[in-house]
Tab-separated table of C-alpha atoms and ligand atoms in Angstrom:
chain	number	residue	atom	x	y	z
A	1	MET	CA	144.653	151.889	94.281
A	2	THR	CA	146.312	148.765	93.826
A	3	PRO	CA	145.830	146.122	91.130
A	4	ILE	CA	144.196	142.787	92.106
A	5	ASN	CA	144.354	139.450	90.594
A	6	ALA	CA	140.955	137.877	89.928
A	7	TYR	CA	138.986	135.797	87.526
A	8	ALA	CA	136.253	137.115	85.106
A	9	ALA	CA	134.090	136.608	81.994
A	10	GLN	CA	134.718	139.241	79.341
A	11	ASP	CA	130.963	138.332	78.070
A	12	GLU	CA	128.375	135.856	78.358
A	13	SER	CA	129.656	133.417	76.092
A	14	SER	CA	133.413	133.571	77.001
A	15	LYS	CA	135.225	131.376	79.512
A	16	LEU	CA	136.237	132.872	82.824
A	17	ALA	CA	140.081	133.722	82.587
A	18	PRO	CA	142.430	135.647	84.547
A	19	PHE	CA	142.025	139.467	84.698
A	20	THR	CA	143.066	142.467	86.844
A	21	ILE	CA	141.077	144.661	88.889
A	22	GLU	CA	141.241	147.860	90.945
A	23	ARG	CA	139.713	148.273	94.611
A	24	ARG	CA	138.801	151.698	95.993
A	25	GLU	CA	141.179	152.704	98.899
A	26	VAL	CA	140.376	151.984	102.286
A	27	GLY	CA	137.485	154.433	103.562
A	28	ALA	CA	136.944	155.304	107.171
A	29	ASN	CA	134.093	152.599	107.660
A	30	ASP	CA	135.628	150.079	105.519
A	31	VAL	CA	137.852	146.508	106.008
A	32	GLN	CA	140.267	145.233	103.816
A	33	ILE	CA	140.020	141.684	103.333
A	34	ASP	CA	142.424	139.336	102.028
A	35	ILE	CA	140.419	136.522	100.589
A	36	LEU	CA	141.141	133.039	101.352
A	37	TYR	CA	138.216	130.976	99.843
A	38	CYS	CA	135.237	131.843	97.676
A	39	GLY	CA	132.447	129.443	97.113
A	40	VAL	CA	130.882	128.919	93.760
A	41	CYS	CA	127.125	129.505	93.586
A	42	HIS	CA	124.843	128.293	90.917
A	43	SER	CA	123.880	132.291	90.554
A	44	ASP	CA	127.420	132.888	89.639
A	45	ILE	CA	126.717	130.805	86.241
A	46	HIS	CA	123.148	132.307	85.587
A	47	GLN	CA	124.868	135.637	85.639
A	48	VAL	CA	127.878	134.824	83.668
A	49	ARG	CA	126.061	133.376	81.044
A	50	ASN	CA	123.400	136.418	81.463
A	51	GLU	CA	120.501	133.935	81.918
A	52	TRP	CA	118.635	136.488	84.088
A	53	GLY	CA	119.027	139.445	81.665
A	54	GLY	CA	121.016	142.635	82.504
A	55	SER	CA	124.818	141.183	83.339
A	56	ILE	CA	127.511	143.835	83.383
A	57	PHE	CA	130.667	142.889	81.858
A	58	PRO	CA	133.622	142.076	82.728
A	59	MET	CA	132.081	140.262	85.523
A	60	VAL	CA	133.993	138.618	88.743
A	61	PRO	CA	131.825	136.520	90.073
A	62	GLY	CA	131.663	135.245	93.567
A	63	HIS	CA	129.425	136.064	96.704
A	64	GLU	CA	130.350	133.450	99.468
A	65	ILE	CA	133.724	135.128	100.598
A	66	VAL	CA	135.727	134.313	103.626
A	67	GLY	CA	139.179	135.856	104.390
A	68	ARG	CA	141.138	137.802	106.996
A	69	ILE	CA	141.034	141.506	107.693
A	70	ILE	CA	144.544	143.390	106.803
A	71	LYS	CA	143.391	146.894	107.263
A	72	VAL	CA	140.494	148.792	108.683
A	73	GLY	CA	139.274	152.507	108.318
A	74	GLU	CA	139.448	154.990	111.327
A	75	GLU	CA	136.194	154.749	111.969
A	76	VAL	CA	135.775	150.904	112.375
A	77	THR	CA	135.002	149.888	115.786
A	78	ASP	CA	133.524	146.361	114.940
A	79	PHE	CA	136.417	144.815	113.274
A	80	LYS	CA	140.192	144.499	113.869
A	81	VAL	CA	142.912	143.519	111.640
A	82	GLY	CA	144.026	139.674	111.891
A	83	GLU	CA	140.298	138.769	112.291
A	84	LEU	CA	138.161	136.524	110.193
A	85	ALA	CA	135.718	138.097	108.127
A	86	GLY	CA	132.963	137.359	105.702
A	87	VAL	CA	131.090	138.955	102.546
A	88	GLY	CA	127.653	137.615	101.211
A	89	CYS	CA	125.835	138.616	98.296
A	90	PHE	CA	125.375	142.126	98.713
A	91	VAL	CA	127.895	144.984	100.009
A	92	ASP	CA	125.379	147.942	100.554
A	93	SER	CA	121.884	148.997	100.478
A	94	CYS	CA	119.783	152.251	101.102
A	95	ARG	CA	119.971	152.001	104.778
A	96	THR	CA	116.613	154.330	105.135
A	97	CYS	CA	113.565	152.317	103.599
A	98	PRO	CA	111.534	149.833	106.054
A	99	SER	CA	113.121	146.699	105.070
A	100	CYS	CA	116.804	148.226	105.663
A	101	LEU	CA	115.606	149.441	109.358
A	102	ALA	CA	114.312	146.080	109.701
A	103	ASN	CA	117.371	144.238	109.298
A	104	GLU	CA	116.072	142.983	105.790
A	105	GLU	CA	118.399	144.881	103.328
A	106	GLN	CA	118.238	142.145	101.059
A	107	TYR	CA	114.559	143.442	100.210
A	108	CYS	CA	115.693	147.120	100.023
A	109	ASP	CA	113.113	149.496	98.329
A	110	THR	CA	115.895	151.117	96.260
A	111	ALA	CA	118.173	147.562	95.764
A	112	MET	CA	120.759	146.288	97.328
A	113	VAL	CA	124.566	146.757	95.878
A	114	ALA	CA	124.981	143.379	94.746
A	115	THR	CA	128.699	142.049	95.861
A	116	TYR	CA	129.138	141.534	91.870
A	117	ASN	CA	127.291	142.357	88.954
A	118	GLY	CA	125.983	145.246	90.625
A	119	ARG	CA	126.870	149.200	90.963
A	120	ASP	CA	128.051	150.944	93.856
A	121	LYS	CA	126.598	154.331	94.849
A	122	GLU	CA	129.096	156.071	92.522
A	123	GLY	CA	128.021	154.260	89.692
A	124	ASN	CA	131.254	151.633	89.591
A	125	PRO	CA	130.492	148.128	88.793
A	126	THR	CA	131.249	145.770	91.828
A	127	TYR	CA	133.390	142.984	91.731
A	128	GLY	CA	133.157	139.503	93.648
A	129	GLY	CA	135.165	137.089	95.494
A	130	TYR	CA	137.024	135.315	92.531
A	131	SER	CA	139.485	137.825	93.710
A	132	THR	CA	142.481	138.015	96.081
A	133	GLN	CA	141.205	141.105	97.934
A	134	ILE	CA	137.903	142.963	98.824
A	135	ILE	CA	137.299	145.977	100.528
A	136	THR	CA	133.698	146.565	102.460
A	137	ASP	CA	131.822	148.527	104.858
A	138	GLN	CA	131.783	147.160	108.068
A	139	LYS	CA	128.129	147.320	108.225
A	140	TYR	CA	127.878	144.723	105.389
A	141	THR	CA	130.521	142.558	106.894
A	142	LEU	CA	130.338	139.646	108.686
A	143	HIS	CA	132.212	138.082	112.049
A	144	VAL	CA	133.558	134.543	111.114
A	145	SER	CA	134.500	132.121	113.828
A	146	GLU	CA	137.911	130.475	114.045
A	147	LYS	CA	136.207	127.310	115.182
A	148	LEU	CA	135.342	126.026	111.802
A	149	ALA	CA	137.122	124.954	108.671
A	150	LEU	CA	137.444	127.931	106.650
A	151	GLU	CA	136.647	126.393	103.422
A	152	GLY	CA	133.236	125.025	104.682
A	153	VAL	CA	132.168	128.264	106.161
A	154	ALA	CA	132.586	130.264	102.745
A	155	PRO	CA	129.327	128.650	101.273
A	156	LEU	CA	127.271	129.800	104.276
A	157	LEU	CA	127.429	133.416	103.045
A	158	CYS	CA	124.909	132.531	100.425
A	159	ALA	CA	123.809	128.888	100.194
A	160	GLY	CA	123.891	128.851	104.412
A	161	ILE	CA	121.840	131.822	104.580
A	162	THR	CA	119.475	131.299	101.651
A	163	THR	CA	118.098	128.072	103.283
A	164	TYR	CA	118.135	129.082	106.827
A	165	SER	CA	116.217	132.110	106.387
A	166	PRO	CA	113.062	130.777	104.858
A	167	LEU	CA	113.435	127.773	107.649
A	168	ARG	CA	113.072	130.325	110.291
A	169	HIS	CA	110.759	132.501	108.614
A	170	TRP	CA	108.296	129.655	108.462
A	171	ASN	CA	109.040	128.488	111.758
A	172	ILE	CA	110.271	124.776	110.427
A	173	GLY	CA	111.286	122.565	113.332
A	174	LYS	CA	109.845	119.451	115.420
A	175	GLY	CA	106.695	118.076	114.154
A	176	HIS	CA	107.460	119.297	110.310
A	177	LYS	CA	107.625	117.086	107.273
A	178	VAL	CA	109.976	119.217	105.063
A	179	ALA	CA	111.033	118.241	101.282
A	180	VAL	CA	114.226	119.585	100.139
A	181	VAL	CA	114.231	119.491	96.251
A	182	GLY	CA	117.341	119.355	94.380
A	183	LEU	CA	120.940	118.247	96.395
A	184	GLY	CA	123.366	120.816	95.040
A	185	GLY	CA	124.746	123.495	97.134
A	186	LEU	CA	121.713	125.107	98.572
A	187	GLY	CA	119.805	122.037	99.023
A	188	HIS	CA	122.597	120.096	101.183
A	189	MET	CA	122.416	123.301	103.332
A	190	ALA	CA	118.774	122.952	103.509
A	191	VAL	CA	119.081	119.530	104.749
A	192	LYS	CA	121.579	120.190	107.626
A	193	PHE	CA	119.411	122.958	108.688
A	194	ALA	CA	116.079	121.439	108.480
A	195	ALA	CA	117.317	118.444	110.349
A	196	SER	CA	119.183	120.614	113.383
A	197	PHE	CA	115.920	122.241	113.684
A	198	GLY	CA	114.328	118.906	114.164
A	199	ALA	CA	112.273	118.295	111.203
A	200	ASP	CA	111.660	115.157	109.129
A	201	VAL	CA	113.646	115.570	106.176
A	202	THR	CA	112.939	114.096	102.668
A	203	VAL	CA	115.453	114.630	99.701
A	204	LEU	CA	113.612	114.665	96.339
A	205	SER	CA	116.141	114.336	93.758
A	206	THR	CA	116.914	113.713	90.008
A	207	SER	CA	120.094	111.753	91.085
A	208	PRO	CA	119.486	108.430	92.412
A	209	SER	CA	123.417	108.085	93.322
A	210	LYS	CA	122.890	110.885	96.175
A	211	GLU	CA	120.997	108.815	98.264
A	212	LYS	CA	123.666	107.562	100.718
A	213	ASP	CA	124.930	111.234	100.725
A	214	ALA	CA	121.616	112.598	101.673
A	215	LEU	CA	120.920	110.508	104.672
A	216	ALA	CA	124.643	111.157	105.606
A	217	LEU	CA	123.848	114.835	105.602
A	218	GLY	CA	121.288	114.433	107.912
A	219	ALA	CA	118.036	113.296	105.689
A	220	HIS	CA	115.534	110.806	106.877
A	221	HIS	CA	114.163	109.699	103.698
A	222	PHE	CA	115.259	110.007	100.035
A	223	ALA	CA	113.178	109.707	96.903
A	224	VAL	CA	113.674	109.982	93.192
A	225	THR	CA	111.510	112.658	91.340
A	226	LYS	CA	111.805	110.623	88.054
A	227	ASP	CA	110.172	107.857	89.795
A	228	THR	CA	106.463	108.399	88.858
A	229	ALA	CA	104.665	105.788	91.383
A	230	THR	CA	107.208	106.948	94.203
A	231	MET	CA	106.067	110.614	93.549
A	232	LYS	CA	102.236	109.607	93.642
A	233	GLY	CA	102.573	107.983	96.814
A	234	LEU	CA	104.221	111.244	98.037
A	235	GLN	CA	101.301	113.203	97.536
A	236	GLY	CA	99.907	115.486	100.225
A	237	LYS	CA	102.675	114.391	102.536
A	238	PHE	CA	104.617	117.470	102.877
A	239	ASP	CA	104.046	120.486	105.623
A	240	PHE	CA	106.819	122.326	103.675
A	241	ILE	CA	108.826	122.114	100.609
A	242	LEU	CA	112.088	124.090	99.948
A	243	SER	CA	112.787	124.221	96.037
A	244	THR	CA	116.431	124.633	94.935
A	245	ILE	CA	116.136	123.499	91.677
A	246	SER	CA	118.118	125.715	89.321
A	247	ALA	CA	116.423	124.670	85.668
A	248	GLN	CA	113.151	124.888	84.217
A	249	HIS	CA	110.970	121.969	85.882
A	250	ASP	CA	107.298	122.014	86.345
A	251	TYR	CA	106.318	123.354	89.837
A	252	ASN	CA	102.958	121.507	90.136
A	253	GLN	CA	104.629	118.301	90.406
A	254	TYR	CA	105.965	119.405	93.852
A	255	LEU	CA	103.087	121.740	94.896
A	256	ASN	CA	101.018	118.496	94.648
A	257	LEU	CA	103.450	116.974	97.419
A	258	LEU	CA	102.011	119.747	99.737
A	259	THR	CA	99.466	118.595	102.524
A	260	LEU	CA	96.456	121.238	103.559
A	261	ASN	CA	97.415	124.391	103.943
A	262	GLY	CA	101.152	123.481	103.218
A	263	THR	CA	103.823	126.115	101.827
A	264	MET	CA	106.270	125.476	99.066
A	265	VAL	CA	109.134	128.260	98.937
A	266	VAL	CA	111.081	128.623	96.033
A	267	VAL	CA	114.620	129.775	96.237
A	268	GLY	CA	115.950	128.433	93.086
A	269	VAL	CA	115.817	130.646	90.259
A	270	PRO	CA	115.531	128.898	86.763
A	271	PRO	CA	115.806	131.580	84.042
A	272	GLN	CA	112.341	130.194	82.518
A	273	PRO	CA	109.043	130.850	83.838
A	274	SER	CA	107.058	127.748	85.021
A	275	ALA	CA	102.910	127.723	84.614
A	276	VAL	CA	101.222	127.167	87.866
A	277	GLN	CA	97.944	125.276	87.922
A	278	ALA	CA	95.302	127.008	90.081
A	279	PHE	CA	94.249	123.674	90.907
A	280	SER	CA	97.509	122.754	92.489
A	281	LEU	CA	96.653	125.350	95.022
A	282	ILE	CA	93.263	125.705	95.897
A	283	GLY	CA	92.115	122.041	96.635
A	284	LYS	CA	94.257	122.026	99.698
A	285	ARG	CA	94.712	125.710	100.575
A	286	ARG	CA	98.208	125.494	99.511
A	287	SER	CA	100.895	128.355	99.526
A	288	LEU	CA	103.538	129.302	96.768
A	289	ALA	CA	106.378	131.531	98.176
A	290	GLY	CA	109.796	132.851	97.655
A	291	SER	CA	112.822	133.852	99.610
A	292	LEU	CA	115.908	135.878	98.629
A	293	ILE	CA	119.045	135.199	100.888
A	294	GLY	CA	118.737	137.222	104.259
A	295	GLY	CA	119.893	140.275	105.890
A	296	ILE	CA	123.100	140.976	107.438
A	297	LYS	CA	121.808	140.670	111.059
A	298	GLU	CA	120.334	137.208	110.188
A	299	THR	CA	123.341	136.107	108.227
A	300	GLN	CA	125.249	136.713	111.509
A	301	GLU	CA	123.016	134.690	113.299
A	302	MET	CA	122.984	131.864	111.184
A	303	LEU	CA	126.999	131.814	110.980
A	304	ASP	CA	126.915	132.016	114.850
A	305	TYR	CA	124.500	129.198	114.894
A	306	CYS	CA	126.818	127.077	112.629
A	307	ALA	CA	129.966	127.748	114.860
A	308	GLU	CA	127.746	126.468	117.952
A	309	HIS	CA	126.394	123.638	116.274
A	310	ASN	CA	129.538	122.595	114.234
A	311	ILE	CA	127.892	123.244	110.858
A	312	VAL	CA	129.722	124.103	107.586
A	313	SER	CA	129.417	123.156	103.892
A	314	ASP	CA	130.860	119.687	102.253
A	315	VAL	CA	132.969	121.053	99.776
A	316	GLU	CA	135.277	120.184	97.007
A	317	VAL	CA	138.229	123.012	96.879
A	318	ILE	CA	139.697	123.893	93.626
A	319	ASP	CA	142.158	125.956	91.966
A	320	ALA	CA	140.760	129.059	90.420
A	321	ASP	CA	141.831	127.485	86.711
A	322	TYR	CA	139.131	125.046	87.291
A	323	ILE	CA	136.422	127.041	87.458
A	324	ASN	CA	135.405	126.728	84.046
A	325	ASP	CA	134.991	122.835	84.691
A	326	ALA	CA	133.414	123.491	87.929
A	327	TYR	CA	130.537	125.096	86.072
A	328	GLU	CA	130.123	122.304	83.623
A	329	ARG	CA	129.726	119.765	86.520
A	330	MET	CA	127.492	122.141	88.418
A	331	LEU	CA	125.077	121.842	85.206
A	332	LYS	CA	125.206	118.420	85.214
A	333	ALA	CA	124.367	118.206	88.949
A	334	ASP	CA	127.835	116.666	89.732
A	335	VAL	CA	128.825	118.823	92.635
A	336	ARG	CA	129.133	117.192	96.184
A	337	TYR	CA	128.042	119.750	97.313
A	338	ARG	CA	129.767	123.048	97.051
A	339	PHE	CA	132.972	124.017	94.950
A	340	VAL	CA	134.866	126.456	96.681
A	341	ILE	CA	138.242	128.107	95.350
A	342	ASP	CA	141.018	128.142	97.251
A	343	ILE	CA	142.123	131.593	96.629
A	344	ALA	CA	146.020	130.982	97.080
A	345	SER	CA	145.702	129.453	93.510
A	346	LEU	CA	145.078	133.190	92.427
A	347	LYS	CA	147.709	134.742	94.335
B	401	LIG	P1	123.454	123.349	92.533
B	401	LIG	O1	124.576	123.441	93.319
B	401	LIG	O2	123.888	123.513	91.176
B	401	LIG	O3	122.160	122.496	92.762
B	401	LIG	C1	121.149	122.655	92.076
B	401	LIG	C2	120.403	121.199	92.244
B	401	LIG	O4	119.168	121.428	91.477
B	401	LIG	C3	121.210	120.283	91.502
B	401	LIG	O5	122.375	119.709	92.104
B	401	LIG	C4	120.018	119.086	91.049
B	401	LIG	O6	119.732	118.361	92.288
B	401	LIG	C5	118.722	119.975	90.845
B	401	LIG	N1	118.450	119.947	89.470
B	401	LIG	C6	119.015	120.789	88.363
B	401	LIG	N2	118.608	120.627	87.317
B	401	LIG	C7	117.282	120.215	87.564
B	401	LIG	C8	116.399	120.054	86.667
B	401	LIG	N3	116.025	120.013	85.280
B	401	LIG	N4	115.239	119.122	87.533
B	401	LIG	C9	115.137	118.859	88.900
B	401	LIG	N5	116.160	119.225	89.725
B	401	LIG	C10	117.159	119.777	89.070
B	401	LIG	O7	123.067	125.153	92.823
B	401	LIG	P2	122.844	125.854	93.706
B	401	LIG	O8	124.290	127.031	94.094
B	401	LIG	O9	122.532	125.181	94.978
B	401	LIG	O10	121.446	127.079	93.392
B	401	LIG	C11	120.278	126.799	93.039
B	401	LIG	C12	119.373	127.991	92.926
B	401	LIG	O11	119.288	128.815	93.522
B	401	LIG	C13	119.964	128.563	91.319
B	401	LIG	O12	118.964	128.779	90.437
B	401	LIG	C14	120.405	129.762	92.044
B	401	LIG	O13	120.644	130.806	91.256
B	401	LIG	C15	119.527	129.785	93.411
B	401	LIG	N6	119.606	130.867	94.245
B	401	LIG	C16	118.782	131.632	94.912
B	401	LIG	C17	119.063	132.377	95.989
B	401	LIG	C18	118.110	132.921	96.677
B	401	LIG	O14	118.233	133.921	97.440
B	401	LIG	N7	116.895	132.817	96.270
B	401	LIG	C19	120.248	132.459	96.460
B	401	LIG	C20	121.564	131.297	96.133
B	401	LIG	C21	121.370	130.767	94.757
B	401	LIG	P3	119.401	117.050	92.259
B	401	LIG	O15	120.931	115.888	91.454
B	401	LIG	O16	119.334	116.310	93.503
B	401	LIG	O17	118.280	116.730	91.333
B	402	LIG	ZN1	124.683	132.553	95.612
B	403	LIG	ZN1	116.698	150.093	101.718
């Protein structure tokens, strides 16, 4: 086992700081990846601060990983040394339950093995991409095109697939009026995908300063949610709403913007529950649903779609030692639109 440089939180109240981890030896089906970039997801903050409960420390976050393969095991057929590769939110699952067999490993009955803040099948804690290397099973590793700017590809591994998957599942496209709530890491990818699929896209944001960016990202309209008159005017207007809000808020405010038979899908995971009024749903036969990342097959499809359509995340590249400041800025909704760690700063 070789020691690997990483950034870790030692407990839920400490800042992230340099830390050394060990990775397993490269097994027959494994690829060893020299990490080049790792995106910073708001889920990293929730878990580092133990906002969802059950966090495992020390924690090395990071599940938007891209890098170059430096070694492959003898049974690896799908990847070669020197190729780019990506790793998203999970690195294993049971492989036999109906969800796993349906290529939806994120909904594994036994539970997927999270890329970090999880335990592998031997019970060892998993460590994520705020580190210089990772070793993953080829089945849970993604192919990454050489065509796109790599720092912009990293966030596709979580922010990308988490927004692509529900838009595809609900068949969003031409003729649909879509609202994306929250213009952060997930939100800005949702705008790019929904616009690319042909929908009419509105961004609903608490930040008036993001209007110009929203339109540049492909949105057709922008509204500030703190403006009561504007919100009233938008009631019953949207077929589909994708909510990426990371903090406590009132779901009813957004449900009431859905048209007859409209659906709101929640991907944001505020730590606190929110009360839903039956009246927000029944009057117009509305649905409230949720969605979790996406399976490996669909993640590959999304990466290939991005390579074909030249879609990447808009990023601010940072050194690893800026991570605590980046978290503070994300908590103030001050991210345009994804922080990505240049892992060279850890080497
Ligand atoms: P982010 O980059 O920090 O963006 C969140 C955005 O939400 C902010 O930029 C802000 O946008 C808006 N917002 C923040 N606080 C708000 C409030 N109190 N009321 C209304 N809007 C608020 O976060 P992210 O990385 O996109 O992640 C968003 C959420 O998705 C997190 O909870 C994360 O854990 C979750 N997530 C879920 C999945 C999944 O599989 N379901 C996957 C990844 C992440 P405006 O400035 O435009 O208002
Ligand atoms: Zn994430
Ligand atoms: Zn399974």
